[in-house]
């Protein structure tokens, strides 16, 4: 497999420390949000992949502020705290970042439905990859319907996350961010 | 601080992502080869995340309580009627229980039966779950500081939910009975036949290796058997909800997606999980050798 990684473009400088921390902070928050015990029937298995939403958003708009090493740390920590296979989350997030970074130009300045469909594609591939990885590791066939519903829920919730992230980004980084 | 030159920075920037991807893949393989490798790191990170999760999960708790209250107000009248009837019935049962308890004590005295292990409970709150369908665990806000130890049973008022598999100083992980790796020796109450309750990440775990699988009927109550010393006998687990070629499916008594508070029970049993090997202290250097399972002794 060829791991071709695009270089990070130069983006407008962000002076405020708070704004610089925003991508990492929101990604960490998304990781915490994903393991909170929401008391809805079946929710635990279907929890939307919040971190993937943050990674998609920030890799398109501010890849310079979400360095791969930070993403690796967040992914690994999430794996460890959530009790899932160590490294699997980190791997999927890094691959997702690499994929989005390659095509990010195609998403800048486009309409929201276009950005949304890009996310749907990413979420589909990422969830399928995660499912295959876990099946391989446990040598057992996990119910694919759960993965499918989880993907649908993730894609359905993306507009809310995208709106919240976009608003926070504009508030802290201004129009240039 | 020395700043790397521009070409060097570009090289670092280009090579870091693929290196990290390879590192993540290597970590997956290492973790698979030796599953205990990341245990201490997991426990310490979980301990550090516990206060944040504790704080973040409180509003969810409050929301769940508020919903319950509203529902309670709506159904108050019906609930009251139902509870009155139930109370009447339970008062009769209380008399039966008191009589049986007295009989039991007397007969035990005659038989000189060994007294059962004393139980102690720690009440904990669920502060996180595993998020995603690949593991079924919950994290609770108590750990070895509160006397929790590996292998202890986690229950609610309705029945068994799982056992403790990882212990930090102020957080612990409960492996739910529905998890793929959960295997619990159980007994079918009606036939007294032994079986293993095996989780497969679905909502209803399966009954495997039953003594007489054809005798299992829908509605049979499943209790822990106490075999293997993992759990004490007689903890309620669930009822048989479906029969099929892959084994009977058991509906747990506890609604596992609605867990709020969980009781961790110490029956003074070994727990069935191997304790991490204690680090042998050298005499004269570190005082007394570390006692295994010191936290669990109260």
Coordinates of C-alpha atoms in Angstrom, one line a residue:
Chain A
X1 CA 0.0 0.0 0.0
X2 CA 1.4 3.4 -0.9
X3 CA 1.1 5.9 1.8
X4 CA 1.3 9.1 -0.2
X5 CA 0.9 12.1 2.1
X6 CA 0.3 15.6 0.8
X7 CA 2.2 18.4 2.3
X8 CA 0.4 20.8 4.6
X9 CA -0.3 24.1 2.8
X10 CA 0.6 27.4 4.4
X11 CA -2.5 28.9 6.0
X12 CA -3.1 32.3 7.7
X13 CA -1.3 32.5 11.0
X14 CA -3.4 32.2 14.1
X15 CA -2.0 34.3 16.9
X16 CA -4.3 33.5 19.8
X17 CA -3.2 30.5 21.8
X18 CA -6.8 29.5 22.3
X19 CA -7.5 29.4 18.6
X20 CA -4.3 27.4 18.0
X21 CA -5.5 24.9 20.6
X22 CA -9.0 24.7 19.2
X23 CA -8.6 21.7 16.8
X24 CA -6.8 19.5 19.3
X25 CA -9.2 20.6 22.1
X26 CA -12.3 19.9 20.1
X27 CA -10.9 16.5 19.0
X28 CA -10.2 15.6 22.7
X29 CA -13.7 16.7 23.6
X30 CA -15.1 14.6 20.8
X31 CA -13.2 11.6 22.1
X32 CA -14.6 12.1 25.6
X33 CA -18.1 12.7 24.2
X34 CA -17.9 9.3 22.4
X35 CA -17.5 7.4 25.7
X36 CA -20.0 9.2 27.8
X37 CA -22.7 6.9 29.1
X38 CA -25.9 8.1 27.4
X39 CA -28.8 6.1 28.8
X40 CA -30.5 5.3 25.5
X41 CA -31.3 1.7 24.5
X42 CA -28.5 0.4 22.3
X43 CA -26.7 3.7 22.2
X44 CA -23.3 2.3 23.4
X45 CA -22.8 0.2 20.3
X46 CA -24.1 2.9 17.9
X47 CA -22.3 5.9 19.4
X48 CA -21.5 8.2 16.4
X49 CA -17.8 8.5 15.6
X50 CA -17.4 12.1 16.9
X51 CA -13.6 12.2 16.5
X52 CA -13.9 11.3 12.8
X53 CA -16.1 14.4 12.4
X54 CA -13.5 16.6 14.1
X55 CA -10.7 15.1 12.0
X56 CA -12.6 15.6 8.8
X57 CA -13.4 19.2 9.6
X58 CA -10.0 20.3 10.8
X59 CA -8.1 18.4 8.1
X60 CA -10.0 20.3 5.5
X61 CA -9.9 23.8 7.1
X62 CA -6.9 23.9 9.4
X63 CA -4.7 20.8 8.9
X64 CA -1.7 22.8 10.2
X65 CA -3.3 22.9 13.7
X66 CA -4.1 19.2 13.9
X67 CA -0.7 17.6 13.6
X68 CA -0.5 13.9 13.1
X69 CA 1.3 13.4 16.3
X70 CA -1.5 15.0 18.2
X71 CA -4.1 12.9 16.4
X72 CA -2.0 9.8 17.1
X73 CA -2.0 10.7 20.8
X74 CA -5.8 11.3 20.9
X75 CA -6.5 8.1 19.0
X76 CA -4.2 6.0 21.3
X77 CA -5.6 7.6 24.4
X78 CA -9.2 6.9 23.3
X79 CA -8.3 3.3 22.6
X80 CA -6.8 2.9 26.0
X81 CA -9.5 4.7 28.0
X82 CA -12.4 3.1 26.0
X83 CA -11.0 -0.4 26.5
X84 CA -10.9 -1.1 22.7
X85 CA -8.0 -2.6 20.7
X86 CA -5.0 -0.4 21.3
X87 CA -3.8 1.3 18.1
X88 CA -6.9 0.5 16.0
X89 CA -8.5 3.9 16.6
X90 CA -5.2 5.8 16.1
X91 CA -4.6 3.9 12.8
X92 CA -8.0 4.7 11.4
X93 CA -7.8 8.4 12.3
X94 CA -4.3 8.8 10.8
X95 CA -5.4 7.0 7.6
X96 CA -8.5 9.2 7.5
X97 CA -6.4 12.3 7.9
X98 CA -4.0 11.2 5.1
X99 CA -6.9 10.6 2.8
X100 CA -8.7 13.8 3.5
X101 CA -5.5 15.8 3.2
X102 CA -4.9 14.5 -0.3
X103 CA -8.3 15.7 -1.5
X104 CA -8.8 18.7 0.8
X105 CA -8.6 21.3 -2.0
X106 CA -11.7 19.7 -3.7
X107 CA -13.7 20.5 -0.5
X108 CA -12.7 24.1 0.2
X109 CA -15.3 26.7 -0.8
X110 CA -17.8 24.0 -1.9
X111 CA -21.4 23.8 -0.8
X112 CA -22.3 21.9 2.4
X113 CA -24.0 18.9 0.7
X114 CA -20.7 18.3 -1.2
X115 CA -18.7 18.4 2.0
X116 CA -21.3 16.2 3.7
X117 CA -21.1 13.6 0.9
X118 CA -17.3 13.6 1.2
X119 CA -17.8 12.9 4.9
X120 CA -20.3 10.1 4.2
X121 CA -17.7 8.4 1.9
X122 CA -15.0 8.8 4.5
X123 CA -17.2 7.5 7.4
X124 CA -18.3 4.5 5.3
X125 CA -14.7 3.5 4.4
X126 CA -13.4 4.2 8.0
X127 CA -16.2 2.2 9.7
X128 CA -15.8 -0.7 7.2
X129 CA -12.0 -0.6 7.8
X130 CA -12.5 -0.6 11.6
X131 CA -15.0 -3.4 11.4
X132 CA -12.7 -5.5 9.2
X133 CA -9.8 -4.8 11.6
X134 CA -11.7 -6.0 14.6
X135 CA -13.1 -9.1 12.9
X136 CA -9.5 -10.0 11.9
X137 CA -8.1 -9.3 15.4
X138 CA -10.8 -11.3 17.2
X139 CA -11.1 -13.9 14.5
X140 CA -14.8 -13.6 14.8
X141 CA -17.6 -12.1 12.6
X142 CA -19.0 -9.0 14.2
X143 CA -22.6 -8.1 13.3
X144 CA -22.2 -5.9 10.3
X145 CA -25.6 -4.2 10.9
X146 CA -24.3 -2.5 14.0
X147 CA -21.5 -1.0 11.9
X148 CA -24.0 0.1 9.2
X149 CA -26.3 1.8 11.7
X150 CA -23.4 3.4 13.4
X151 CA -22.2 4.8 10.1
X152 CA -25.7 6.1 9.2
X153 CA -26.0 7.8 12.7
X154 CA -22.5 9.3 12.3
X155 CA -23.3 10.7 8.8
X156 CA -26.7 12.0 10.1
X157 CA -25.2 13.9 13.0
X158 CA -22.3 15.4 11.0
X159 CA -24.2 18.6 10.0
X160 CA -24.7 19.4 13.7
X161 CA -21.0 18.8 14.5
X162 CA -19.9 20.7 11.4
X163 CA -22.1 23.7 12.3
X164 CA -20.7 23.7 15.9
X165 CA -17.1 23.4 14.7
X166 CA -17.5 26.0 12.0
X167 CA -19.1 28.5 14.3
X168 CA -16.4 28.0 17.0
X169 CA -13.7 28.3 14.3
X170 CA -15.1 31.6 13.0
X171 CA -15.5 33.0 16.5
X172 CA -12.0 32.2 17.5
X173 CA -10.0 32.5 14.3
X174 CA -12.0 35.1 12.4
X175 CA -12.9 35.0 8.7
X176 CA -9.3 34.1 7.8
X177 CA -9.3 30.9 9.8
Chain B
X1 CA 15.7 26.6 21.2
X2 CA 17.3 25.3 18.0
X3 CA 14.9 25.6 15.0
X4 CA 15.4 22.9 12.3
X5 CA 16.2 24.2 8.9
X6 CA 13.4 24.5 6.3
X7 CA 14.4 21.4 4.3
X8 CA 14.7 19.4 7.5
X9 CA 11.3 20.6 8.7
X10 CA 9.8 19.6 5.3
X11 CA 11.3 16.1 5.6
X12 CA 10.0 15.7 9.1
X13 CA 6.6 16.9 8.0
X14 CA 6.6 14.4 5.1
X15 CA 7.8 11.4 7.0
X16 CA 5.9 11.8 10.3
X17 CA 2.4 10.7 9.1
X18 CA 3.6 7.4 7.5
X19 CA 5.8 6.6 10.4
X20 CA 3.0 7.1 12.9
X21 CA 0.7 5.0 10.7
X22 CA 3.3 2.2 10.8
X23 CA 3.7 2.7 14.6
X24 CA -0.1 2.4 15.1
X25 CA -0.1 -0.8 13.1
X26 CA 2.9 -2.1 15.2
X27 CA 1.1 -1.2 18.4
X28 CA -2.0 -3.2 17.2
X29 CA 0.1 -6.3 16.6
X30 CA 2.0 -5.9 19.9
X31 CA -1.3 -5.5 21.8
X32 CA -2.6 -8.6 20.1
X33 CA 0.5 -10.6 20.9
X34 CA 0.6 -9.6 24.6
X35 CA -2.8 -8.4 25.8
X36 CA -1.5 -7.3 29.2
X37 CA 1.2 -5.1 27.7
X38 CA -0.8 -1.9 27.9
X39 CA -2.6 -2.7 31.2
X40 CA -0.8 -0.4 33.5
X41 CA -0.8 2.5 30.9
X42 CA -4.6 1.8 30.4
X43 CA -5.2 2.0 34.1
X44 CA -3.2 5.2 34.7
X45 CA -4.8 7.0 31.7
X46 CA -8.2 5.9 32.7
X47 CA -7.5 7.2 36.3
X48 CA -6.5 10.5 34.8
X49 CA -9.6 10.7 32.5
X50 CA -11.9 9.7 35.4
X51 CA -12.4 13.2 36.9
X52 CA -13.3 14.7 33.5
X53 CA -15.6 11.8 32.6
X54 CA -17.1 12.0 36.1
X55 CA -17.9 15.7 35.6
X56 CA -19.1 15.3 32.0
X57 CA -21.4 12.4 32.8
X58 CA -23.2 14.3 35.6
X59 CA -25.5 16.3 33.3
X60 CA -26.4 13.1 31.5
X61 CA -27.3 11.6 34.9
X62 CA -29.4 14.7 35.7
X63 CA -31.1 14.5 32.3
X64 CA -32.0 10.8 32.9
X65 CA -33.3 11.6 36.4
X66 CA -35.4 14.5 35.0
X67 CA -36.9 12.2 32.3
X68 CA -37.7 9.6 35.0
X69 CA -39.4 12.2 37.1
X70 CA -41.6 13.5 34.3
X71 CA -42.5 9.9 33.5
X72 CA -43.2 9.3 37.1
X73 CA -45.6 12.2 37.5
X74 CA -47.5 11.1 34.4
X75 CA -47.9 7.5 35.6
X76 CA -48.2 8.3 39.3
X77 CA -51.8 7.2 39.8
X78 CA -51.4 3.9 38.0
X79 CA -48.1 3.3 39.8
X80 CA -49.7 3.9 43.1
X81 CA -52.4 1.3 42.5
X82 CA -49.9 -1.2 41.2
X83 CA -47.6 -0.6 44.2
X84 CA -50.4 -1.0 46.7
X85 CA -51.3 -4.4 45.2
X86 CA -47.6 -5.4 45.1
X87 CA -47.1 -4.3 48.6
X88 CA -49.9 -6.5 49.8
X89 CA -48.4 -9.4 48.1
X90 CA -44.9 -8.7 49.3
X91 CA -46.1 -8.4 52.9
X92 CA -47.3 -12.0 52.6
X93 CA -44.0 -13.0 51.1
X94 CA -42.2 -11.3 53.9
X95 CA -43.8 -13.6 56.4
X96 CA -42.8 -16.6 54.3
X97 CA -39.2 -15.3 54.1
X98 CA -39.0 -14.7 57.8
X99 CA -40.2 -18.2 58.5
X100 CA -37.8 -19.7 56.0
X101 CA -35.0 -17.6 57.3
X102 CA -35.6 -18.9 60.8
X103 CA -35.9 -22.5 59.6
X104 CA -32.7 -22.1 57.6
X105 CA -30.8 -20.8 60.6
X106 CA -32.0 -23.6 62.7
X107 CA -31.2 -26.3 60.1
X108 CA -27.8 -24.8 59.5
X109 CA -27.2 -25.0 63.2
X110 CA -28.2 -28.6 63.2
X111 CA -26.0 -29.4 60.3
X112 CA -23.1 -27.3 61.6
X113 CA -22.8 -25.8 58.0
X114 CA -19.9 -23.4 57.4
X115 CA -21.1 -19.8 57.4
X116 CA -21.2 -18.1 54.0
X117 CA -18.6 -15.6 53.1
X118 CA -19.5 -12.1 54.4
X119 CA -20.3 -9.7 51.6
X120 CA -19.3 -6.1 51.3
X121 CA -20.5 -3.6 48.7
X122 CA -19.1 -0.5 47.1
X123 CA -21.6 1.7 45.3
X124 CA -20.1 3.2 42.1
X125 CA -21.4 5.3 39.3
X126 CA -21.0 4.5 35.6
X127 CA -18.9 7.3 34.1
X128 CA -18.1 5.9 30.6
X129 CA -18.9 3.1 28.3
X130 CA -16.7 1.8 25.5
X131 CA -18.4 3.7 22.6
X132 CA -18.7 1.5 19.5
X133 CA -19.8 -2.1 19.0
X134 CA -16.6 -4.0 19.5
X135 CA -16.3 -4.2 23.2
X136 CA -19.0 -4.1 25.9
X137 CA -17.5 -2.5 29.0
X138 CA -18.4 0.3 31.4
X139 CA -16.1 2.3 33.5
X140 CA -17.0 3.1 37.1
X141 CA -15.8 5.9 39.4
X142 CA -14.1 3.8 42.1
X143 CA -10.9 1.7 42.1
X144 CA -8.4 0.1 44.4
X145 CA -8.5 3.2 46.7
X146 CA -12.1 2.2 47.5
X147 CA -11.2 -1.5 47.9
X148 CA -12.1 -2.8 44.4
X149 CA -10.2 -5.7 43.0
X150 CA -10.0 -7.7 39.8
X151 CA -12.7 -10.4 39.4
X152 CA -15.3 -8.9 41.7
X153 CA -18.9 -9.1 40.6
X154 CA -20.8 -6.0 39.5
X155 CA -24.5 -6.1 40.1
X156 CA -27.5 -3.8 40.3
X157 CA -30.7 -4.5 42.2
X158 CA -32.0 -6.6 39.3
X159 CA -29.0 -8.9 38.8
X160 CA -25.5 -9.5 37.5
X161 CA -24.0 -7.1 35.0
X162 CA -20.4 -8.3 34.8
X163 CA -17.1 -8.4 36.6
X164 CA -14.2 -6.1 37.1
X165 CA -11.3 -6.7 34.8
X166 CA -9.1 -3.6 35.1
X167 CA -8.5 -1.7 38.3
X168 CA -7.0 1.8 38.6
X169 CA -6.7 3.7 41.8
X170 CA -9.9 5.6 41.3
X171 CA -11.6 3.9 38.3
X172 CA -12.3 0.4 37.2
X173 CA -13.6 -1.3 34.1
X174 CA -16.5 -3.8 34.2
X175 CA -16.6 -6.4 31.5
X176 CA -20.3 -6.8 30.8
X177 CA -21.9 -10.2 30.4
X178 CA -22.7 -9.4 26.8
X179 CA -19.0 -8.8 25.8
X180 CA -17.4 -11.2 23.4
X181 CA -14.8 -12.2 26.0
X182 CA -17.3 -12.8 28.8
X183 CA -17.7 -16.5 29.9
X184 CA -19.8 -17.1 33.1
X185 CA -20.6 -20.5 34.6
X186 CA -24.4 -20.5 35.1
X187 CA -27.1 -22.9 36.2
X188 CA -30.6 -23.2 34.7
X189 CA -32.7 -22.9 37.8
X190 CA -35.6 -25.2 36.8
X191 CA -33.5 -28.2 35.7
X192 CA -30.4 -27.4 37.8
X193 CA -28.3 -28.0 34.7
X194 CA -24.9 -26.3 34.3
X195 CA -24.0 -24.2 31.3
X196 CA -21.7 -21.4 30.3
X197 CA -23.1 -18.0 29.4
X198 CA -21.1 -16.6 26.6
X199 CA -21.3 -13.1 25.4
X200 CA -21.0 -12.3 21.7
X201 CA -21.4 -8.5 21.7
X202 CA -25.1 -8.8 21.0
X203 CA -27.8 -7.8 23.5
X204 CA -28.5 -11.4 24.4
X205 CA -25.6 -13.7 25.4
X206 CA -25.8 -17.4 24.5
X207 CA -25.9 -20.5 26.7
X208 CA -23.2 -22.9 25.7
X209 CA -22.2 -26.4 26.8
X210 CA -25.5 -27.0 28.6
X211 CA -25.8 -30.5 30.2
X212 CA -29.1 -31.1 28.4
X213 CA -29.7 -28.4 25.8
X214 CA -33.1 -29.8 24.7
X215 CA -34.5 -29.4 28.2
X216 CA -34.1 -25.6 28.1
X217 CA -37.3 -23.8 27.7
X218 CA -38.2 -20.1 27.1
X219 CA -38.6 -18.3 30.3
X220 CA -36.1 -20.4 32.3
X221 CA -34.3 -18.4 34.9
X222 CA -30.5 -18.4 34.7
X223 CA -28.4 -17.9 37.9
X224 CA -24.7 -18.0 38.5
X225 CA -23.6 -21.5 39.4
X226 CA -20.5 -20.5 41.4
X227 CA -18.4 -23.1 39.6
X228 CA -14.8 -22.2 39.1
X229 CA -15.0 -19.7 42.0
X230 CA -15.6 -16.7 39.7
X231 CA -19.0 -15.7 41.2
X232 CA -20.9 -16.9 44.2
X233 CA -23.8 -19.2 43.3
X234 CA -27.3 -17.8 42.9
X235 CA -26.8 -14.3 41.5
X236 CA -29.7 -13.7 39.1
X237 CA -28.5 -13.3 35.5
X238 CA -31.5 -13.4 33.1
X239 CA -34.2 -15.5 31.5
X240 CA -34.0 -17.7 28.4
X241 CA -35.6 -15.5 25.6
X242 CA -35.1 -17.5 22.4
X243 CA -34.0 -21.0 21.4
X244 CA -32.0 -21.6 18.3
X245 CA -29.4 -23.8 16.6
X246 CA -26.5 -21.6 18.0
X247 CA -27.7 -22.1 21.6
X248 CA -30.4 -20.5 23.8
X249 CA -30.3 -16.8 24.0
X250 CA -30.6 -15.2 27.5
X251 CA -32.2 -11.8 28.1
X252 CA -30.3 -10.2 31.0
X253 CA -32.4 -9.1 34.0
X254 CA -30.5 -5.8 33.9
X255 CA -31.1 -3.3 31.1
X256 CA -27.4 -2.8 30.3
X257 CA -27.9 0.4 28.3
X258 CA -29.5 2.1 31.3
X259 CA -26.8 1.6 33.9
X260 CA -26.5 4.5 36.3
X261 CA -25.3 3.2 39.7
X262 CA -23.6 -0.2 40.1
X263 CA -22.8 -2.2 43.2
X264 CA -19.5 -4.0 43.3
X265 CA -19.6 -7.0 45.5
X266 CA -16.7 -8.6 47.3
X267 CA -17.6 -12.1 48.4
X268 CA -14.1 -12.9 49.4
X269 CA -13.7 -15.3 46.5
X270 CA -10.5 -15.5 44.4
X271 CA -12.2 -14.0 41.4
X272 CA -11.0 -16.3 38.7
X273 CA -8.9 -13.7 37.0
X274 CA -5.1 -14.1 37.4
X275 CA -3.7 -11.2 39.3
X276 CA -0.9 -9.4 37.6
X277 CA 2.4 -10.9 38.8
X278 CA 3.6 -8.9 41.9
X279 CA 7.0 -7.4 41.5
X280 CA 9.3 -9.3 43.8
X281 CA 11.0 -6.8 46.0
X282 CA 14.6 -7.6 46.9
X283 CA 15.0 -8.0 50.7
X284 CA 16.8 -5.1 52.2
X285 CA 16.0 -2.8 49.4
X286 CA 12.3 -2.2 49.3
X287 CA 11.0 -3.6 52.6
X288 CA 8.4 -6.3 52.5
X289 CA 7.5 -8.0 49.2
X290 CA 4.4 -6.6 47.5
X291 CA 1.4 -8.7 48.5
X292 CA -0.8 -9.8 45.6
X293 CA -4.3 -8.5 45.8
X294 CA -3.6 -6.3 48.8
X295 CA -6.3 -3.9 47.7
X296 CA -9.0 -6.5 47.8
X297 CA -8.5 -7.4 51.4
X298 CA -10.7 -5.5 53.8

